[in-house]
Coordinates of C-alpha atoms and ligand atoms in Angstrom, one line a residue:
M1 CA -36.5 0.8 -96.7
T2 CA -34.7 2.9 -93.5
T3 CA -37.0 3.6 -91.4
L4 CA -36.0 7.6 -90.1
M5 CA -35.8 7.5 -86.2
M6 CA -37.5 10.6 -85.6
G7 CA -36.9 12.0 -81.6
N8 CA -40.4 13.9 -81.0
D9 CA -42.3 10.3 -81.8
V10 CA -40.4 9.2 -79.0
A11 CA -40.5 12.7 -76.6
K12 CA -44.2 12.2 -77.3
A13 CA -44.5 8.4 -76.0
M14 CA -42.4 9.4 -72.8
K15 CA -44.5 12.3 -72.6
E16 CA -47.4 10.8 -71.3
S17 CA -46.0 8.5 -68.5
L18 CA -44.1 12.1 -67.7
V19 CA -47.3 13.9 -67.8
Q20 CA -48.6 11.6 -64.6
E21 CA -46.3 11.0 -63.1
V22 CA -45.6 14.9 -62.0
E23 CA -49.5 14.7 -61.2
A24 CA -49.3 11.6 -59.1
L25 CA -46.1 13.2 -57.2
K26 CA -48.0 17.0 -57.3
A27 CA -50.9 15.1 -55.6
K28 CA -48.5 14.3 -53.1
G29 CA -47.4 17.7 -52.4
I30 CA -44.2 17.9 -54.6
T31 CA -43.1 19.5 -58.0
P32 CA -40.8 18.7 -59.2
C33 CA -38.4 21.2 -59.9
L34 CA -35.2 21.3 -62.2
A35 CA -32.7 24.0 -61.3
V36 CA -30.0 24.9 -64.7
I37 CA -27.0 26.5 -63.7
R38 CA -25.6 28.5 -66.2
V39 CA -22.4 30.4 -66.1
G40 CA -21.3 33.1 -69.1
E41 CA -23.5 33.7 -72.5
R42 CA -22.8 30.6 -74.1
P43 CA -25.1 30.5 -77.2
D44 CA -24.9 25.8 -77.2
D45 CA -26.1 26.7 -73.5
L46 CA -28.7 29.7 -74.5
A47 CA -29.7 27.1 -76.9
Y48 CA -30.5 23.8 -74.5
E49 CA -32.1 25.7 -71.6
R50 CA -34.3 27.7 -73.5
G51 CA -34.9 23.4 -75.1
A52 CA -34.9 21.9 -71.4
K53 CA -37.5 25.0 -70.2
K54 CA -40.0 24.1 -72.8
R55 CA -39.8 20.3 -72.1
M56 CA -40.2 20.6 -68.4
E57 CA -43.1 23.3 -69.2
L58 CA -45.0 20.4 -71.1
V59 CA -44.8 17.5 -68.7
G60 CA -45.9 20.3 -65.4
I61 CA -42.0 20.1 -64.3
E62 CA -40.8 23.6 -62.2
C63 CA -37.7 25.1 -64.3
R64 CA -35.8 27.9 -62.4
A65 CA -32.7 29.3 -64.2
I66 CA -29.6 29.9 -62.5
E67 CA -27.6 32.9 -64.3
L68 CA -24.5 33.9 -63.3
P69 CA -21.7 35.9 -64.7
E70 CA -18.4 34.4 -66.8
D71 CA -16.6 36.0 -64.6
I72 CA -18.4 34.0 -61.0
S73 CA -15.3 33.7 -58.7
Q74 CA -14.5 29.5 -58.0
K75 CA -16.3 30.7 -53.8
E76 CA -19.6 31.7 -55.2
L77 CA -19.9 29.1 -57.4
E78 CA -19.1 26.4 -55.1
E79 CA -22.2 28.5 -52.7
E80 CA -24.6 28.6 -55.9
I81 CA -24.3 25.2 -55.9
Q82 CA -24.2 24.8 -52.4
K83 CA -28.0 26.4 -51.7
A84 CA -29.1 24.4 -55.1
N85 CA -27.9 21.0 -53.0
D86 CA -29.8 22.2 -49.9
D87 CA -32.7 23.7 -51.6
T88 CA -35.5 21.2 -50.0
T89 CA -37.8 22.9 -53.6
I90 CA -35.0 21.8 -56.1
H91 CA -35.6 18.1 -56.9
G92 CA -32.5 18.0 -60.0
I93 CA -29.7 20.7 -61.0
L94 CA -28.5 20.6 -64.6
M95 CA -24.9 22.3 -64.5
F96 CA -23.7 23.8 -68.4
S97 CA -20.3 22.7 -68.6
P98 CA -17.2 23.1 -70.3
L99 CA -17.2 26.2 -67.6
P100 CA -14.7 28.7 -68.2
E101 CA -11.5 27.7 -67.4
T102 CA -11.0 30.0 -64.8
L103 CA -13.4 28.3 -62.8
N104 CA -12.1 24.4 -61.1
E105 CA -14.5 22.3 -63.4
E106 CA -14.2 18.7 -61.8
K107 CA -14.2 20.0 -57.9
V108 CA -18.0 21.8 -59.0
R109 CA -18.7 18.8 -60.3
S110 CA -18.2 16.3 -57.4
M111 CA -20.6 19.3 -55.1
I112 CA -23.8 18.6 -57.1
H113 CA -25.1 15.9 -54.7
P114 CA -25.6 13.0 -55.9
F115 CA -29.4 12.5 -55.5
K116 CA -29.7 15.9 -57.2
D117 CA -27.2 15.1 -60.4
V118 CA -29.5 15.0 -63.0
D119 CA -27.5 14.7 -65.9
G120 CA -24.5 12.1 -64.4
M121 CA -21.8 15.0 -63.1
N122 CA -20.8 13.8 -60.1
P123 CA -17.8 10.8 -59.7
V124 CA -20.3 9.0 -57.6
N125 CA -22.6 8.7 -60.7
A126 CA -19.8 7.8 -63.3
A127 CA -19.3 5.7 -61.2
K128 CA -22.3 3.8 -60.7
V129 CA -22.7 4.0 -64.6
F130 CA -19.4 2.0 -64.6
S131 CA -20.1 -0.7 -62.7
G132 CA -22.9 -1.2 -64.2
D133 CA -25.4 -0.4 -60.8
P134 CA -28.4 1.3 -62.7
S135 CA -29.3 3.0 -59.1
G136 CA -27.3 6.5 -60.4
F137 CA -27.9 9.3 -63.1
A138 CA -26.6 8.4 -66.3
P139 CA -25.6 11.4 -68.5
C140 CA -28.9 12.5 -70.5
T141 CA -27.3 12.0 -74.1
P142 CA -26.6 8.5 -74.0
K143 CA -29.6 7.9 -71.9
A144 CA -31.0 9.2 -74.3
V145 CA -29.9 7.1 -77.6
L146 CA -30.8 3.9 -75.2
T147 CA -33.9 5.3 -75.2
M148 CA -34.7 5.7 -78.9
L149 CA -33.1 2.3 -80.1
D150 CA -35.0 0.6 -77.2
Y151 CA -38.4 2.8 -78.5
Y152 CA -37.4 1.6 -82.0
G153 CA -37.2 -1.8 -80.7
I154 CA -33.7 -2.5 -81.8
E155 CA -32.4 -5.8 -80.0
L156 CA -29.3 -4.9 -78.2
E157 CA -28.6 -7.9 -76.6
G158 CA -24.8 -9.6 -77.9
K159 CA -24.8 -7.0 -81.0
R160 CA -21.8 -6.0 -82.8
V161 CA -22.0 -1.8 -81.8
V162 CA -19.4 0.6 -82.3
V163 CA -19.5 3.8 -80.3
I164 CA -17.5 6.8 -82.1
G165 CA -16.2 8.9 -79.8
R166 CA -15.0 8.5 -76.2
S167 CA -15.4 11.2 -74.1
K168 CA -16.4 11.5 -71.0
V169 CA -20.1 13.1 -71.6
V170 CA -21.4 11.0 -74.8
G171 CA -18.9 8.0 -75.7
R172 CA -17.4 6.0 -73.1
P173 CA -21.0 6.4 -70.7
L174 CA -22.7 5.2 -74.0
A175 CA -20.3 2.6 -73.9
M176 CA -20.7 1.3 -70.4
L177 CA -24.4 1.7 -70.7
L178 CA -25.0 -0.9 -73.7
L179 CA -22.8 -3.4 -72.6
A180 CA -24.6 -3.2 -69.3
R181 CA -27.7 -4.5 -71.7
N182 CA -25.1 -7.2 -72.9
A183 CA -23.7 -5.5 -76.5
T184 CA -20.6 -6.4 -78.3
V185 CA -18.6 -2.7 -78.3
T186 CA -15.9 -1.2 -79.8
I187 CA -15.1 2.4 -79.0
C188 CA -13.2 4.1 -81.6
H189 CA -11.8 7.6 -81.0
T190 CA -9.3 9.5 -83.1
R191 CA -6.3 7.4 -82.8
T192 CA -8.2 4.0 -83.3
K193 CA -6.6 2.1 -86.9
E194 CA -8.8 0.9 -89.6
L195 CA -11.7 3.1 -88.6
E196 CA -13.6 1.9 -91.9
K197 CA -13.3 -0.7 -91.6
T198 CA -14.2 -1.5 -87.8
C199 CA -17.4 0.9 -88.1
R200 CA -18.1 -1.3 -91.3
Q201 CA -18.3 -4.7 -89.4
A202 CA -20.7 -2.8 -86.9
E203 CA -24.6 -3.8 -86.6
I204 CA -25.4 -0.3 -85.0
L205 CA -23.4 2.4 -85.2
V206 CA -23.2 5.3 -83.1
A207 CA -21.0 8.2 -83.9
A208 CA -20.5 11.3 -81.3
A209 CA -17.0 12.7 -82.5
G210 CA -18.2 15.9 -83.3
K211 CA -17.4 16.2 -86.8
A212 CA -19.7 17.5 -89.6
R213 CA -20.7 14.1 -92.1
M214 CA -17.5 12.6 -91.2
V215 CA -19.3 9.1 -91.5
T216 CA -19.4 8.1 -95.4
K217 CA -21.9 5.0 -95.9
D218 CA -18.2 3.0 -96.5
M219 CA -17.8 3.3 -93.7
I220 CA -21.7 1.4 -92.2
G221 CA -22.2 -2.0 -93.4
E222 CA -25.1 -3.3 -94.9
S223 CA -28.7 -2.4 -93.2
A224 CA -27.1 -1.3 -90.2
V225 CA -28.5 0.7 -87.7
V226 CA -27.1 5.0 -87.2
V227 CA -27.5 6.6 -84.2
D228 CA -25.7 10.1 -85.1
V229 CA -24.8 12.2 -82.3
G230 CA -23.4 15.0 -83.7
I231 CA -24.1 18.4 -83.3
N232 CA -22.2 20.5 -86.0
V233 CA -22.5 23.7 -88.2
D234 CA -20.7 22.9 -91.4
A235 CA -19.4 25.1 -93.9
D236 CA -22.4 26.9 -95.1
G237 CA -23.9 27.1 -91.9
N238 CA -26.2 25.1 -91.8
L239 CA -26.7 22.2 -88.3
C240 CA -25.8 19.0 -89.2
G241 CA -24.8 15.2 -88.0
D242 CA -21.2 13.7 -87.6
V243 CA -23.1 11.2 -90.7
D244 CA -24.0 12.4 -94.1
F245 CA -27.0 11.5 -94.2
E246 CA -28.1 11.5 -97.7
E247 CA -25.4 9.0 -98.5
A248 CA -25.8 6.7 -95.3
K249 CA -29.6 6.7 -95.8
Q250 CA -28.5 4.4 -99.0
K251 CA -27.2 1.2 -96.7
A252 CA -29.0 1.7 -93.5
S253 CA -32.3 -0.5 -92.2
Y254 CA -32.7 2.4 -89.3
I255 CA -30.8 6.6 -88.8
S256 CA -31.7 8.7 -86.6
P257 CA -31.1 11.9 -88.4
V258 CA -29.4 16.0 -86.8
P259 CA -31.3 17.9 -86.3
K260 CA -35.1 16.2 -85.3
G261 CA -33.3 12.9 -83.5
V262 CA -31.0 12.3 -80.4
G263 CA -30.7 16.1 -79.2
S264 CA -35.3 15.7 -79.3
V265 CA -34.9 12.9 -76.6
T266 CA -32.2 14.1 -74.3
T267 CA -34.1 16.5 -72.4
S268 CA -37.4 14.5 -72.2
V269 CA -34.5 12.2 -70.5
L270 CA -34.0 14.9 -68.2
A271 CA -37.2 14.9 -67.6
E272 CA -37.4 11.8 -66.4
H273 CA -34.7 12.2 -64.2
V274 CA -36.5 14.6 -63.0
V275 CA -39.1 12.9 -61.6
R276 CA -36.9 10.4 -60.5
G277 CA -34.4 12.8 -58.2
A278 CA -38.7 14.3 -56.9
K279 CA -39.4 10.5 -56.3
Y280 CA -36.2 10.4 -53.8
F281 CA -37.3 13.5 -51.9
H282 CA -40.8 12.4 -51.5
L283 CA -38.9 8.5 -50.4
C284 CA -37.3 10.6 -47.5
G285 CA -41.0 11.6 -46.5
C286 CA -39.6 15.1 -48.2
D287 CA -36.8 15.4 -45.6
S288 CA -34.1 17.0 -47.6
Q289 CA -31.5 15.7 -44.9
Q290 CA -31.9 12.1 -45.4
V291 CA -31.9 11.8 -48.7
L292 CA -28.4 14.5 -48.1
R293 CA -27.6 11.4 -45.4
I294 CA -28.3 8.4 -47.5
L295 CA -25.0 8.8 -48.7
Ligands
NAD1 P1 -16.3 15.3 -77.4 O1 -15.0 16.5 -78.1 O2 -15.5 16.2 -76.1 O3 -15.5 14.5 -77.5 C1 -15.7 13.5 -78.8 C2 -14.6 12.3 -79.8 O4 -14.8 12.0 -80.7 C3 -13.4 12.1 -78.9 O5 -13.5 11.6 -78.0 C4 -12.5 12.1 -80.0 O6 -11.8 10.7 -79.8 C5 -13.6 11.5 -80.8 N1 -13.2 12.2 -82.7 C6 -13.1 12.8 -82.8 N2 -12.8 13.4 -84.6 C7 -13.2 11.8 -84.8 C8 -12.2 10.8 -85.9 N3 -12.3 12.1 -86.9 N4 -12.7 10.0 -85.6 C9 -13.0 8.7 -84.5 N5 -12.8 9.7 -83.9 C10 -13.2 11.3 -83.2 O7 -17.4 15.8 -78.2 P2 -18.7 15.4 -77.3 O8 -19.1 16.1 -76.0 O9 -18.6 13.7 -76.9 O10 -19.8 15.2 -78.6 C11 -19.8 14.5 -79.5 C12 -20.7 15.2 -80.4 O11 -21.7 15.0 -80.2 C13 -20.6 16.7 -80.3 O12 -21.0 17.1 -81.5 C14 -21.8 17.2 -79.7 O13 -22.0 19.0 -80.6 C15 -22.2 16.3 -80.1 N6 -23.1 16.6 -78.5 C16 -25.1 16.4 -79.1 C17 -25.7 16.2 -78.1 C18 -27.4 15.1 -78.2 O14 -28.4 15.7 -77.5 N7 -27.0 14.7 -78.9 C19 -25.3 16.0 -76.2 C20 -24.2 16.8 -76.3 C21 -23.2 16.6 -77.2

């Protein structure tokens, strides 16, 4: 029998402890707050922003949208980041990417203060993820994959895990987080030879390629756990994942659907990270300058 890994069930389980943590912070006079920085009006960003706002509201976190025009200059954007860094009422900064090509994204990413960098964009946090240091912020999506596997009691230690995709936001950090949990990880990408065979050997297969239904049942080992991170629109205009769900569920022991899978967990992880940002702030006696000095 195949178990469906439903994102909403995971998010529901996370909600209770998040609400309690937010209340405890509010009792100490700190209202956790997320600033969402959006340049332009890309439909993907707008959709994610709506989901993030809703999730923050549900657990009592304040969410402030900083909407910037597509033709903003590098200097103006850097000033906005600096303002959010310096604002003592903001504990997490989420900036949508990619930025328009006219802007130097690497520079802006490295400006987000590491303690407020709740989607792991700053190289400081990326380095922490890569060195296995849990004190940094990992990007929310790979963390959501782990949260989902943990919720369903799937052991990672010693398991053969194959990740399809090597992007900086999903595939690579996910591989590092899995490695930190003692999984045996293989990363596949567009130049991988024998992709099908490699995937078939996986006990846990994670698809993060951004290619609609590319994972067919021939690529799935008997009773493998299949996590689908992909979000695609197929030729008929329907939302679908990287996995051919109907085929895959005939072989998988556990499988996450798209929609209603990993995506639903991502914003809850984001909320957890904002709460952690607020705790850093509290630890420093609400002195944001001290938080800034720690690094
Ligand atoms: P990306 O385009 O930056 O990277 C895709 C990776 O997949 C690349 O490393 C590429 O080498 C690999 N790849 C592409 N086609 C392949 C193929 N045919 N065979 C083997 N490898 C292949 O994408 P991304 O930002 O990493 O996102 C991946 C997917 O996850 C997208 O569909 C995206 O929409 C989705 N996503 C979901 C969430 C979420 O919360 N669920 C968040 C971010 C991204």
